Coordinates of C-alpha atoms and ligand atoms in Angstrom, one line a residue:
X19 CA -139.9 -41.8 5.0
X20 CA -137.7 -42.2 1.9
X21 CA -138.0 -45.3 0.0
X22 CA -134.9 -46.5 -1.8
X23 CA -136.0 -48.1 -5.0
X24 CA -133.3 -50.7 -5.6
X25 CA -130.4 -50.4 -3.2
X26 CA -130.6 -51.2 0.5
X27 CA -127.6 -50.3 2.6
X28 CA -126.0 -53.7 2.3
X29 CA -126.4 -53.8 -1.4
X30 CA -125.0 -50.4 -1.8
X31 CA -121.9 -50.9 0.3
X32 CA -121.5 -54.3 -1.2
X33 CA -121.4 -52.7 -4.5
X34 CA -118.9 -50.0 -3.4
X35 CA -116.7 -52.8 -2.0
X36 CA -116.8 -54.6 -5.3
X37 CA -115.8 -51.4 -7.0
X38 CA -112.8 -50.8 -4.8
X39 CA -111.7 -54.3 -5.6
X40 CA -112.2 -53.6 -9.3
X41 CA -110.1 -50.4 -9.1
X42 CA -107.3 -52.0 -7.2
X43 CA -106.7 -54.5 -10.0
X44 CA -104.9 -53.5 -13.2
X45 CA -107.5 -53.0 -15.9
X46 CA -107.2 -55.3 -18.8
X47 CA -106.5 -53.7 -22.1
X48 CA -109.0 -55.0 -24.6
X49 CA -109.9 -53.7 -28.1
X50 CA -113.6 -54.2 -27.6
X51 CA -115.7 -52.5 -25.0
X52 CA -118.5 -53.9 -23.0
X53 CA -121.1 -55.4 -25.3
X54 CA -124.8 -55.4 -24.4
X55 CA -127.5 -57.3 -26.2
X56 CA -130.2 -54.8 -25.2
X57 CA -129.2 -51.6 -23.4
X58 CA -126.2 -49.6 -22.4
X59 CA -125.2 -46.7 -20.2
X60 CA -121.7 -45.1 -20.3
X61 CA -120.8 -42.4 -17.9
X62 CA -117.9 -40.8 -16.0
X63 CA -118.6 -42.8 -12.8
X64 CA -119.3 -46.5 -12.2
X65 CA -122.0 -45.7 -9.6
X66 CA -123.8 -43.4 -11.9
X67 CA -123.7 -45.9 -14.8
X68 CA -125.0 -48.6 -12.4
X69 CA -127.9 -46.2 -11.4
X70 CA -128.7 -45.7 -15.1
X71 CA -128.7 -49.5 -15.7
X72 CA -131.0 -50.2 -12.8
X73 CA -133.5 -47.6 -14.0
X74 CA -133.5 -49.3 -17.4
X75 CA -134.0 -52.7 -15.8
X76 CA -137.0 -51.3 -13.9
X77 CA -138.6 -50.4 -17.2
X78 CA -137.5 -46.8 -17.5
X79 CA -136.6 -45.4 -20.9
X80 CA -133.3 -43.7 -21.9
X81 CA -134.5 -40.3 -20.7
X82 CA -135.6 -41.7 -17.3
X83 CA -132.1 -43.2 -17.0
X84 CA -130.5 -40.0 -18.2
X85 CA -132.2 -38.0 -15.4
X86 CA -131.2 -40.5 -12.8
X87 CA -127.6 -40.6 -14.1
X88 CA -127.5 -36.8 -14.1
X89 CA -128.6 -36.6 -10.5
X90 CA -126.3 -39.4 -9.4
X91 CA -123.3 -37.6 -11.0
X92 CA -124.3 -34.5 -9.1
X93 CA -123.4 -36.5 -6.0
X94 CA -120.5 -38.8 -7.0
X95 CA -118.8 -36.6 -9.5
X96 CA -118.7 -33.2 -7.8
X97 CA -116.0 -31.9 -10.3
X98 CA -118.6 -31.7 -13.1
X99 CA -121.8 -33.5 -12.2
X100 CA -124.2 -30.9 -10.9
X101 CA -127.3 -29.2 -9.7
X102 CA -125.7 -25.8 -10.0
X103 CA -124.6 -26.0 -13.6
X104 CA -126.2 -26.7 -17.0
X105 CA -125.9 -28.6 -20.2
X106 CA -127.5 -30.0 -23.3
X107 CA -129.3 -33.2 -24.1
X108 CA -129.8 -34.7 -27.6
X109 CA -132.5 -37.3 -27.8
X110 CA -133.4 -39.7 -30.7
X111 CA -136.6 -41.7 -30.1
X112 CA -136.9 -45.2 -31.4
X113 CA -139.2 -43.9 -34.2
X114 CA -136.4 -41.6 -35.4
X115 CA -137.9 -38.3 -34.0
X116 CA -135.1 -36.1 -32.7
X117 CA -135.1 -33.4 -30.0
X118 CA -132.6 -31.3 -28.2
X119 CA -132.9 -29.7 -24.8
X120 CA -130.9 -26.6 -23.9
X121 CA -130.5 -26.2 -20.1
X122 CA -127.4 -24.0 -20.4
X123 CA -127.0 -21.4 -17.6
X124 CA -128.0 -17.8 -18.3
X125 CA -126.3 -14.6 -17.3
X126 CA -128.1 -13.0 -14.3
X127 CA -130.2 -9.9 -14.8
X128 CA -127.5 -7.8 -13.1
X129 CA -124.8 -8.9 -15.5
X130 CA -123.3 -6.4 -17.9
X131 CA -120.8 -6.4 -20.8
X132 CA -117.8 -5.0 -18.9
X133 CA -118.4 -6.7 -15.5
X134 CA -115.1 -8.5 -15.7
X135 CA -112.9 -5.5 -16.6
X136 CA -111.1 -3.3 -14.1
X137 CA -111.1 0.5 -14.2
X138 CA -108.4 0.5 -16.9
X139 CA -110.4 -1.9 -19.0
X140 CA -108.1 -4.9 -18.3
X141 CA -109.9 -8.3 -18.2
X142 CA -110.0 -10.0 -14.8
X143 CA -110.3 -13.7 -15.4
X144 CA -109.8 -14.4 -11.7
X145 CA -113.4 -13.2 -11.1
X146 CA -114.9 -14.7 -14.3
X147 CA -113.5 -18.0 -13.3
X148 CA -113.7 -18.2 -9.5
X149 CA -116.1 -17.1 -6.8
X150 CA -119.6 -15.8 -6.8
X151 CA -119.5 -13.5 -9.8
X152 CA -118.4 -16.4 -12.0
X153 CA -121.8 -18.2 -11.9
X154 CA -124.6 -18.1 -14.4
X155 CA -128.1 -19.0 -13.3
X156 CA -128.2 -22.8 -13.1
X157 CA -130.2 -24.8 -15.6
X158 CA -129.8 -28.4 -14.7
X159 CA -132.8 -28.9 -12.5
X160 CA -135.2 -27.2 -14.8
X161 CA -133.7 -29.2 -17.7
X162 CA -134.3 -32.5 -15.9
X163 CA -137.8 -31.5 -15.0
X164 CA -138.6 -30.6 -18.6
X165 CA -137.1 -33.8 -19.9
X166 CA -139.2 -35.8 -17.5
X167 CA -142.4 -33.9 -18.4
X168 CA -142.0 -34.7 -22.0
X169 CA -140.5 -38.2 -22.0
X170 CA -140.4 -39.6 -18.5
X171 CA -142.2 -42.9 -17.9
X172 CA -141.2 -43.7 -14.3
X173 CA -142.2 -41.5 -11.4
X174 CA -139.9 -38.5 -10.9
X175 CA -139.2 -39.6 -7.3
X176 CA -137.8 -42.9 -8.5
X177 CA -135.2 -41.1 -10.6
X178 CA -134.0 -38.9 -7.8
X179 CA -134.0 -41.4 -4.9
X180 CA -130.7 -43.2 -6.0
X181 CA -128.9 -39.8 -5.8
X182 CA -130.4 -39.1 -2.4
X183 CA -129.1 -42.4 -1.2
X184 CA -125.7 -41.8 -2.5
X185 CA -125.6 -38.3 -0.8
X186 CA -127.1 -39.4 2.5
X187 CA -125.3 -42.7 3.0
X188 CA -122.1 -41.6 1.2
X189 CA -119.9 -43.5 -1.3
X190 CA -116.4 -44.9 -0.9
X191 CA -113.6 -42.9 -2.5
X192 CA -111.0 -44.4 -4.8
X193 CA -107.5 -43.3 -4.5
X194 CA -107.8 -40.9 -7.5
X195 CA -111.0 -39.4 -6.1
X196 CA -109.5 -39.0 -2.6
X197 CA -106.5 -37.2 -4.0
X198 CA -108.6 -35.0 -6.2
X199 CA -110.9 -34.0 -3.3
X200 CA -108.0 -33.3 -1.0
X201 CA -106.4 -31.0 -3.6
X202 CA -109.5 -29.1 -4.7
X203 CA -111.3 -28.8 -1.4
X204 CA -108.7 -26.1 -0.5
X205 CA -110.2 -24.0 -3.3
X206 CA -113.8 -24.7 -2.1
X207 CA -112.7 -23.3 1.3
X208 CA -111.1 -20.3 -0.3
X209 CA -114.1 -19.2 -2.5
X210 CA -117.2 -20.4 -0.5
X211 CA -118.5 -17.8 2.0
X212 CA -119.0 -20.4 4.6
X213 CA -116.4 -23.2 4.9
X214 CA -118.0 -26.5 3.6
X215 CA -116.3 -28.6 6.2
X216 CA -117.6 -32.0 4.9
X217 CA -115.2 -31.3 1.9
X218 CA -112.5 -29.4 3.6
X219 CA -112.0 -30.6 7.2
X220 CA -109.6 -33.4 6.3
X221 CA -107.3 -34.9 3.8
X222 CA -109.2 -37.7 2.1
X223 CA -107.8 -41.1 1.6
X224 CA -108.8 -44.2 -0.4
X225 CA -111.8 -45.9 1.2
X226 CA -113.1 -42.8 3.0
X227 CA -116.9 -42.5 2.7
X228 CA -118.0 -39.0 1.4
X229 CA -121.4 -38.1 2.9
X230 CA -123.2 -34.9 1.7
X231 CA -126.2 -34.3 4.0
X232 CA -127.1 -30.9 2.8
X233 CA -127.0 -32.0 -0.8
X234 CA -129.3 -35.0 0.2
X235 CA -131.8 -32.5 1.7
X236 CA -131.7 -30.4 -1.5
X237 CA -132.3 -33.5 -3.6
X238 CA -135.3 -34.4 -1.4
X239 CA -136.8 -31.0 -2.0
X240 CA -136.3 -31.4 -5.7
X241 CA -137.8 -34.9 -5.5
X242 CA -140.9 -33.7 -3.6
X243 CA -141.4 -30.3 -5.3
X244 CA -139.9 -30.6 -8.8
X245 CA -138.7 -27.3 -10.2
X246 CA -140.0 -25.4 -7.3
X247 CA -137.8 -27.4 -4.9
X248 CA -134.8 -25.6 -6.4
X249 CA -135.8 -22.3 -8.0
X250 CA -138.0 -21.2 -5.0
X251 CA -138.3 -21.9 -1.3
X252 CA -135.5 -23.0 1.0
X253 CA -132.9 -23.8 -1.7
X254 CA -133.4 -20.6 -3.6
X255 CA -133.1 -18.7 -0.3
X256 CA -129.9 -20.4 0.5
X257 CA -128.5 -19.7 -3.0
X258 CA -129.5 -16.0 -2.9
X259 CA -128.0 -15.6 0.6
X260 CA -124.8 -17.2 -0.6
X261 CA -124.7 -14.7 -3.5
X262 CA -125.3 -11.8 -1.1
X263 CA -122.5 -12.9 1.3
X264 CA -120.1 -13.4 -1.6
X265 CA -120.9 -10.4 -3.7
X266 CA -122.6 -12.4 -6.5
X267 CA -125.5 -11.4 -8.7
X268 CA -128.0 -14.2 -8.9
X269 CA -131.3 -13.2 -7.2
X270 CA -134.8 -14.6 -6.7
X271 CA -136.0 -13.1 -10.0
X272 CA -133.2 -14.8 -11.9
X273 CA -134.1 -18.1 -10.4
X274 CA -137.9 -17.8 -10.9
X275 CA -137.4 -16.7 -14.6
X276 CA -134.9 -19.4 -15.5
X277 CA -136.3 -21.7 -18.3
X278 CA -134.6 -24.5 -20.2
X279 CA -135.7 -24.7 -23.9
X280 CA -136.5 -27.4 -26.4
X281 CA -134.7 -26.5 -29.6
X282 CA -134.5 -28.0 -33.0
X283 CA -131.4 -30.2 -33.0
X284 CA -128.8 -29.3 -35.6
X285 CA -128.6 -32.0 -38.3
X286 CA -126.4 -32.7 -41.3
X287 CA -125.1 -35.5 -43.4
X288 CA -121.7 -37.2 -43.7
X289 CA -121.7 -39.8 -46.4
X290 CA -124.4 -42.4 -45.5
X291 CA -124.7 -41.0 -42.0
X292 CA -127.1 -38.5 -40.5
X293 CA -125.5 -36.4 -37.7
X294 CA -127.9 -35.1 -35.0
X295 CA -126.2 -32.6 -32.7
X296 CA -126.5 -29.5 -30.6
X297 CA -127.1 -26.1 -32.2
X298 CA -126.6 -22.6 -30.6
X299 CA -125.9 -21.7 -27.9
X300 CA -123.4 -24.4 -28.6
X301 CA -120.9 -23.8 -31.3
X302 CA -119.8 -27.5 -31.0
X303 CA -122.4 -28.9 -33.3
X304 CA -121.7 -26.3 -36.0
X305 CA -117.9 -27.0 -35.7
X306 CA -118.5 -30.8 -36.0
X307 CA -120.7 -30.4 -39.1
X308 CA -118.2 -28.0 -40.7
X309 CA -115.3 -30.5 -40.1
X310 CA -117.3 -33.4 -41.5
X311 CA -118.5 -31.3 -44.4
X312 CA -114.9 -30.5 -45.4
X313 CA -113.7 -34.0 -44.8
X314 CA -116.3 -35.3 -47.2
X315 CA -114.4 -33.6 -50.0
X316 CA -111.1 -35.4 -49.2
X317 CA -110.0 -38.9 -48.9
X318 CA -108.0 -40.0 -45.9
X319 CA -106.3 -43.3 -44.8
X320 CA -104.7 -44.7 -41.7
X321 CA -101.5 -45.3 -43.7
X322 CA -101.1 -41.6 -44.3
X323 CA -102.1 -40.5 -40.8
X324 CA -100.0 -37.3 -40.8
X325 CA -101.8 -36.2 -43.9
X326 CA -105.1 -36.7 -42.1
X327 CA -103.8 -34.8 -39.0
X328 CA -102.6 -32.0 -41.2
X329 CA -106.0 -31.7 -43.0
X330 CA -107.8 -31.8 -39.7
X331 CA -105.6 -29.0 -38.2
X332 CA -106.1 -26.8 -41.2
X333 CA -109.8 -27.2 -40.9
X334 CA -109.7 -26.4 -37.2
X335 CA -107.7 -23.2 -37.7
X336 CA -110.3 -21.8 -40.1
X337 CA -113.3 -23.1 -38.2
X338 CA -112.2 -21.8 -34.8
X339 CA -111.6 -18.4 -36.4
X340 CA -115.3 -18.6 -37.5
X341 CA -116.3 -19.6 -34.0
X342 CA -114.7 -16.4 -32.5
X343 CA -116.6 -14.2 -34.9
X344 CA -120.0 -15.8 -35.5
X345 CA -121.0 -18.2 -32.8
X346 CA -123.1 -17.2 -29.7
X347 CA -126.5 -17.6 -28.2
X348 CA -128.8 -17.3 -31.2
X349 CA -131.6 -15.8 -29.0
X350 CA -129.3 -12.7 -28.8
X351 CA -127.2 -12.8 -31.9
X352 CA -128.1 -13.9 -35.4
X353 CA -125.8 -16.9 -35.7
X354 CA -125.5 -17.8 -39.4
X355 CA -125.8 -21.5 -38.9
X356 CA -126.9 -22.5 -42.3
X357 CA -124.3 -20.5 -44.1
X358 CA -121.5 -21.8 -41.9
X359 CA -122.3 -25.4 -42.6
X360 CA -123.2 -24.9 -46.3
X361 CA -121.1 -27.0 -48.8
X362 CA -120.4 -24.0 -51.0
X363 CA -119.1 -22.0 -48.0
X364 CA -116.9 -24.9 -46.8
X365 CA -115.4 -25.4 -50.2
X366 CA -114.6 -21.7 -50.5
X367 CA -113.3 -21.5 -47.0
X368 CA -110.9 -24.4 -47.6
X369 CA -109.8 -23.2 -51.1
X370 CA -106.4 -22.1 -49.9
X371 CA -105.6 -25.4 -48.2
X372 CA -102.1 -26.5 -49.0
X373 CA -101.7 -30.3 -48.4
X374 CA -97.9 -29.8 -47.9
X375 CA -97.7 -26.8 -45.7
X376 CA -99.3 -25.4 -42.6
X377 CA -101.0 -22.0 -42.9
X378 CA -99.9 -19.7 -40.0
X379 CA -103.0 -18.8 -37.9
X380 CA -102.2 -15.1 -38.1
X381 CA -102.9 -15.3 -41.9
X382 CA -106.4 -16.6 -41.1
X383 CA -109.4 -14.5 -40.4
X384 CA -113.0 -15.5 -40.0
X385 CA -114.6 -16.5 -43.4
X386 CA -116.8 -14.1 -45.3
X387 CA -120.3 -15.2 -44.6
X388 CA -123.0 -14.2 -47.0
X389 CA -124.9 -12.7 -44.1
X390 CA -128.6 -12.2 -44.4
X391 CA -128.2 -10.6 -41.7
X392 CA -111.2 -28.5 -17.7
X393 CA -114.4 -30.1 -16.3
X394 CA -117.6 -31.3 -17.8
X395 CA -119.1 -34.7 -18.1
X396 CA -120.8 -36.6 -20.8
X397 CA -122.9 -39.7 -20.8
X398 CA -124.5 -41.8 -23.5
X399 CA -127.5 -44.1 -23.1
X400 CA -129.5 -46.5 -25.3
X401 CA -132.5 -48.3 -23.9
X402 CA -134.1 -51.7 -24.9
X403 CA -136.5 -50.0 -27.3
X404 CA -133.7 -48.2 -29.1
X405 CA -134.3 -44.7 -27.7
X406 CA -131.0 -42.9 -27.3
X407 CA -129.8 -40.0 -25.2
X408 CA -126.6 -38.1 -25.6
X409 CA -126.1 -35.7 -22.7
X410 CA -123.2 -33.3 -21.7
X411 CA -123.4 -31.3 -18.5
X412 CA -121.0 -29.0 -16.8
X413 CA -120.0 -26.6 -14.1
X414 CA -117.4 -25.4 -16.6
X415 CA -114.1 -25.6 -14.6
X416 CA -113.3 -28.3 -12.1
X417 CA -115.9 -27.7 -9.3
X418 CA -117.0 -24.6 -11.2
X419 CA -116.8 -21.4 -9.3
X420 CA -115.5 -23.3 -6.2
X421 CA -118.5 -21.9 -4.3
X422 CA -120.6 -24.4 -2.4
X423 CA -124.0 -23.0 -1.5
X424 CA -124.1 -23.1 2.3
X425 CA -127.1 -24.9 3.6
X426 CA -128.0 -26.4 0.2
X427 CA -124.7 -28.4 -0.4
X428 CA -124.3 -28.0 -4.1
X429 CA -121.5 -26.3 -6.1
X430 CA -122.1 -23.4 -8.5
X431 CA -120.8 -23.2 -12.0
X432 CA -118.2 -20.7 -13.3
X433 CA -119.9 -20.6 -16.7
X434 CA -119.7 -16.8 -17.1
X435 CA -116.1 -17.3 -18.3
X436 CA -117.5 -18.8 -21.5
X437 CA -118.7 -15.4 -22.5
X438 CA -116.1 -13.2 -24.2
X439 CA -115.2 -11.0 -21.2
X440 CA -113.3 -8.7 -23.5
X441 CA -113.1 -9.0 -27.3
X442 CA -110.0 -10.9 -28.3
X443 CA -109.2 -12.0 -24.7
X444 CA -109.1 -15.8 -24.4
X445 CA -111.3 -17.8 -22.0
X446 CA -110.0 -20.5 -19.8
X447 CA -109.8 -22.8 -22.8
X448 CA -107.8 -20.3 -24.8
X449 CA -110.6 -19.7 -27.3
X450 CA -111.2 -16.1 -28.4
X451 CA -114.5 -14.4 -28.7
X452 CA -115.8 -11.1 -29.9
X453 CA -119.0 -8.9 -29.9
X454 CA -121.3 -11.8 -30.7
X455 CA -120.5 -13.6 -27.4
X456 CA -120.4 -10.5 -25.1
X457 CA -122.0 -10.6 -21.7
X458 CA -125.7 -9.5 -21.7
X459 CA -128.4 -10.1 -19.1
X460 CA -130.3 -13.4 -19.6
X461 CA -128.1 -14.5 -22.4
X462 CA -126.5 -17.9 -22.6
X463 CA -122.8 -18.1 -23.0
X464 CA -121.3 -19.8 -26.1
X465 CA -120.5 -23.4 -25.5
X466 CA -118.5 -26.1 -27.2
X467 CA -120.5 -29.0 -25.8
X468 CA -121.5 -31.3 -28.6
X469 CA -123.7 -34.2 -27.5
X470 CA -124.3 -36.1 -30.8
X471 CA -126.2 -39.0 -32.2
X472 CA -125.5 -40.6 -35.6
X473 CA -127.9 -42.6 -37.8
X474 CA -126.8 -44.9 -40.6
X475 CA -129.4 -45.5 -43.3
X476 CA -132.1 -44.3 -41.0
X477 CA -131.2 -46.4 -38.0
X478 CA -129.5 -45.5 -34.8
X479 CA -125.7 -45.9 -35.2
X480 CA -123.7 -44.1 -32.6
X481 CA -124.2 -42.0 -29.4
X482 CA -121.2 -39.8 -28.6
X483 CA -119.9 -36.8 -26.6
X484 CA -117.2 -35.6 -24.3
X485 CA -116.0 -33.0 -21.9
X486 CA -112.9 -30.9 -22.8
X487 CA -113.9 -27.3 -23.3
X488 CA -112.8 -26.1 -26.8
X489 CA -111.5 -29.6 -27.6
X490 CA -115.0 -31.1 -27.4
X491 CA -116.1 -30.9 -31.1
X492 CA -112.7 -32.0 -32.4
X493 CA -112.7 -35.0 -30.1
X494 CA -116.2 -36.0 -31.2
X495 CA -115.0 -35.6 -34.8
X496 CA -112.0 -37.9 -34.3
X497 CA -114.0 -40.6 -32.6
X498 CA -116.5 -40.6 -35.5
X499 CA -113.7 -40.7 -38.1
X500 CA -111.9 -43.5 -36.2
X501 CA -115.0 -45.7 -36.5
X502 CA -116.3 -44.7 -40.0
X503 CA -113.0 -44.2 -41.8
X504 CA -110.5 -46.2 -39.8
X505 CA -112.7 -49.2 -39.1
X506 CA -112.2 -49.1 -35.3
X507 CA -114.7 -50.4 -32.8
X508 CA -116.2 -48.1 -30.2
X509 CA -113.8 -48.9 -27.4
X510 CA -110.7 -48.6 -29.5
X511 CA -111.9 -45.4 -31.2
X512 CA -112.5 -43.7 -27.9
X513 CA -109.2 -44.8 -26.4
X514 CA -107.0 -43.7 -29.4
X515 CA -104.7 -40.8 -28.6
X516 CA -106.2 -37.5 -29.8
X517 CA -105.0 -34.3 -31.4
X518 CA -106.4 -30.8 -31.3
X519 CA -106.0 -27.4 -32.8
X520 CA -108.1 -24.3 -32.5
X521 CA -106.7 -21.5 -34.7
X522 CA -105.0 -19.8 -31.7
X523 CA -102.6 -20.7 -30.2
X524 CA -101.0 -21.7 -33.5
X525 CA -100.1 -25.3 -32.7
X526 CA -101.2 -28.9 -32.7
X527 CA -101.7 -30.3 -29.3
X528 CA -101.2 -34.0 -28.9
X529 CA -101.6 -36.2 -25.9
X530 CA -98.8 -37.3 -23.6
X531 CA -97.9 -40.8 -24.5
X532 CA -98.5 -40.6 -28.2
X533 CA -95.6 -42.6 -29.4
X534 CA -95.4 -42.4 -33.2
X535 CA -92.5 -40.0 -33.5
X536 CA -92.5 -40.4 -37.3
X537 CA -96.0 -38.8 -37.6
X538 CA -94.9 -35.9 -35.4
X539 CA -91.9 -35.4 -37.5
X540 CA -94.0 -35.4 -40.7
X541 CA -96.3 -32.7 -39.2
X542 CA -93.3 -30.7 -38.2
X543 CA -92.0 -30.9 -41.7
X544 CA -95.3 -29.4 -43.0
X545 CA -94.6 -26.4 -40.7
X546 CA -96.8 -27.3 -37.7
X547 CA -95.7 -26.4 -34.2
X548 CA -96.4 -29.3 -31.8
X549 CA -97.5 -29.1 -28.2
X550 CA -97.6 -32.1 -25.8
X551 CA -100.4 -31.9 -23.3
X552 CA -102.5 -34.0 -20.8
X553 CA -105.6 -35.9 -21.8
X554 CA -107.8 -34.4 -24.5
X555 CA -111.5 -35.1 -23.6
X556 CA -113.1 -38.1 -21.9
X557 CA -115.4 -39.6 -24.5
X558 CA -118.3 -41.9 -23.5
X559 CA -120.0 -43.5 -26.5
X560 CA -122.1 -46.3 -27.7
X561 CA -122.0 -48.0 -31.1
X562 CA -124.8 -50.1 -32.5
X563 CA -123.1 -52.9 -34.4
X564 CA -124.3 -54.7 -37.4
X565 CA -125.7 -57.6 -35.4
X566 CA -127.7 -55.2 -33.3
X567 CA -125.6 -55.4 -30.2
X568 CA -124.3 -52.3 -28.5
X569 CA -120.6 -51.8 -28.0
X570 CA -119.6 -49.3 -25.3
X571 CA -116.7 -47.0 -25.5
X572 CA -115.8 -45.8 -22.0
X573 CA -112.8 -43.6 -21.9
X574 CA -109.9 -45.0 -20.0
X575 CA -108.6 -41.5 -19.4
X576 CA -110.9 -41.4 -16.4
X577 CA -113.0 -43.8 -14.3
X578 CA -115.5 -43.9 -17.1
X579 CA -117.5 -47.1 -17.0
X580 CA -120.1 -48.9 -19.1
X581 CA -123.0 -50.8 -17.6
X582 CA -125.2 -52.7 -20.0
X583 CA -127.1 -55.9 -20.5
Ligands
DON624 O1 -119.6 -25.2 -22.5 C1 -118.4 -25.3 -22.7 O2 -117.9 -25.3 -23.8 C2 -117.5 -25.4 -21.5 N1 -118.1 -24.7 -20.4 C3 -117.2 -26.8 -21.3 C4 -116.3 -27.0 -20.1 C5 -115.6 -28.3 -20.2 O3 -115.8 -29.1 -21.1 C6 -114.5 -28.5 -19.2 N2 -114.1 -29.9 -19.2 N3 -113.0 -30.4 -19.3

């Protein structure tokens, strides 16, 4: 008999009803986000944020809440929340100790460098992005188990039960969710070996309740058996059978051998702030420290915004060229992290910066290192004691490989596309890669995910991160700069329009709706090509204000919601 720790059916549906009422009203534009006196959870889905808050109210710490939020997102946010994906978690304990957990997916044992090339050597992104061959060995469940073993205070079952309830009883869809599911379930039907009819049998409409019975059963096995509930037994059998039917590679040995890893977080300083972020296999943290390192040698102001955007773009061109050359899984390739973030290197790298004129990307190559040799989700949590978790997790694309594991009810990632499938060939986010990030068995693919925590004068200051593929580190950078340099609060900083460049393509992307034509004209006059695009990132962040209260920044680009007290 399952015990539901805090919702009963009436409460749950009452809460869903309340949410549909909230979403049918026009949200009020305010410049300040939700403020909590004690604790805060900000995530991509209101039900997941509420689950996190309830865990904190029951005395769980930020890591307990993070595990429960991760599991809840796997149910209510199927485009990115996951059991079949992976991610990174950066933790800062109340005493200042910092940790990072790498539960990124790994290439299966059967993977090989040219597995996405046809006989003529042409790259086949269709198979690195969709279907069974696109999946790396999932890391999320092992990651959550490891996080719980080291930091959990509440029983594991208490953290999984809310997700089970949401899967078993279902949750009410908003209009946006219903449309999204109707559109993408066609792809689930196309790529899964057995039609997952609970997703595909009908067009969803607002108010429909999405029930996921198989997923609930998988979650129960994870609740009752921990890691073994996923990487062996029934669920592993379902996953391997799915792979066999669809021509994928993941086998029992891959699953048994998968291990998430505690790694030293990457840390650096910007002015009075200490930045704690994710190192390899993410390149995101390196990029963030490189950008902040260059910024420290320049002064910027909101009055000269186009100068700031020009400076930022010129950094991005050079740094993304470095990414293509030097960044990868450091267990397989000697990533020169310290050299890339060193002040001296950054000064040299930026020597040819012209404040008046854009440098064409074709004139930029990766720097000379003195060698010794569109879906993810982020959530931020601070608990009453001041422990903080910054966690980004992903299936890579929307609904990953679009393969739902029949019998087990979860969707698999398409993370293999984050490898360089052929040197110089762009991945789905348009970023290039080379030898360093080639496919190799058991290797982790290079990521841009950058869950980050900032300290100011030794105390917790900000928790921040976002989805957005290659735009992740530059979005995190802009949110930090908005607060520190442009005096914005957390909510305003997160909801400002964003810009992004990445070396190639040679342009500045800016978000639809950005209205300051004069700024765009000034950038054009410096020689930048401009490219309007949809939303850049979906940042969920928390700022500890001077009076000790916590201001949430929940991104209005999505349904992102803060829950605090
Ligand atoms: O690890 C990475 O960098 C990508 N797999 C992240 C994908 C992502 O953010 C998609 N979201 N919009």
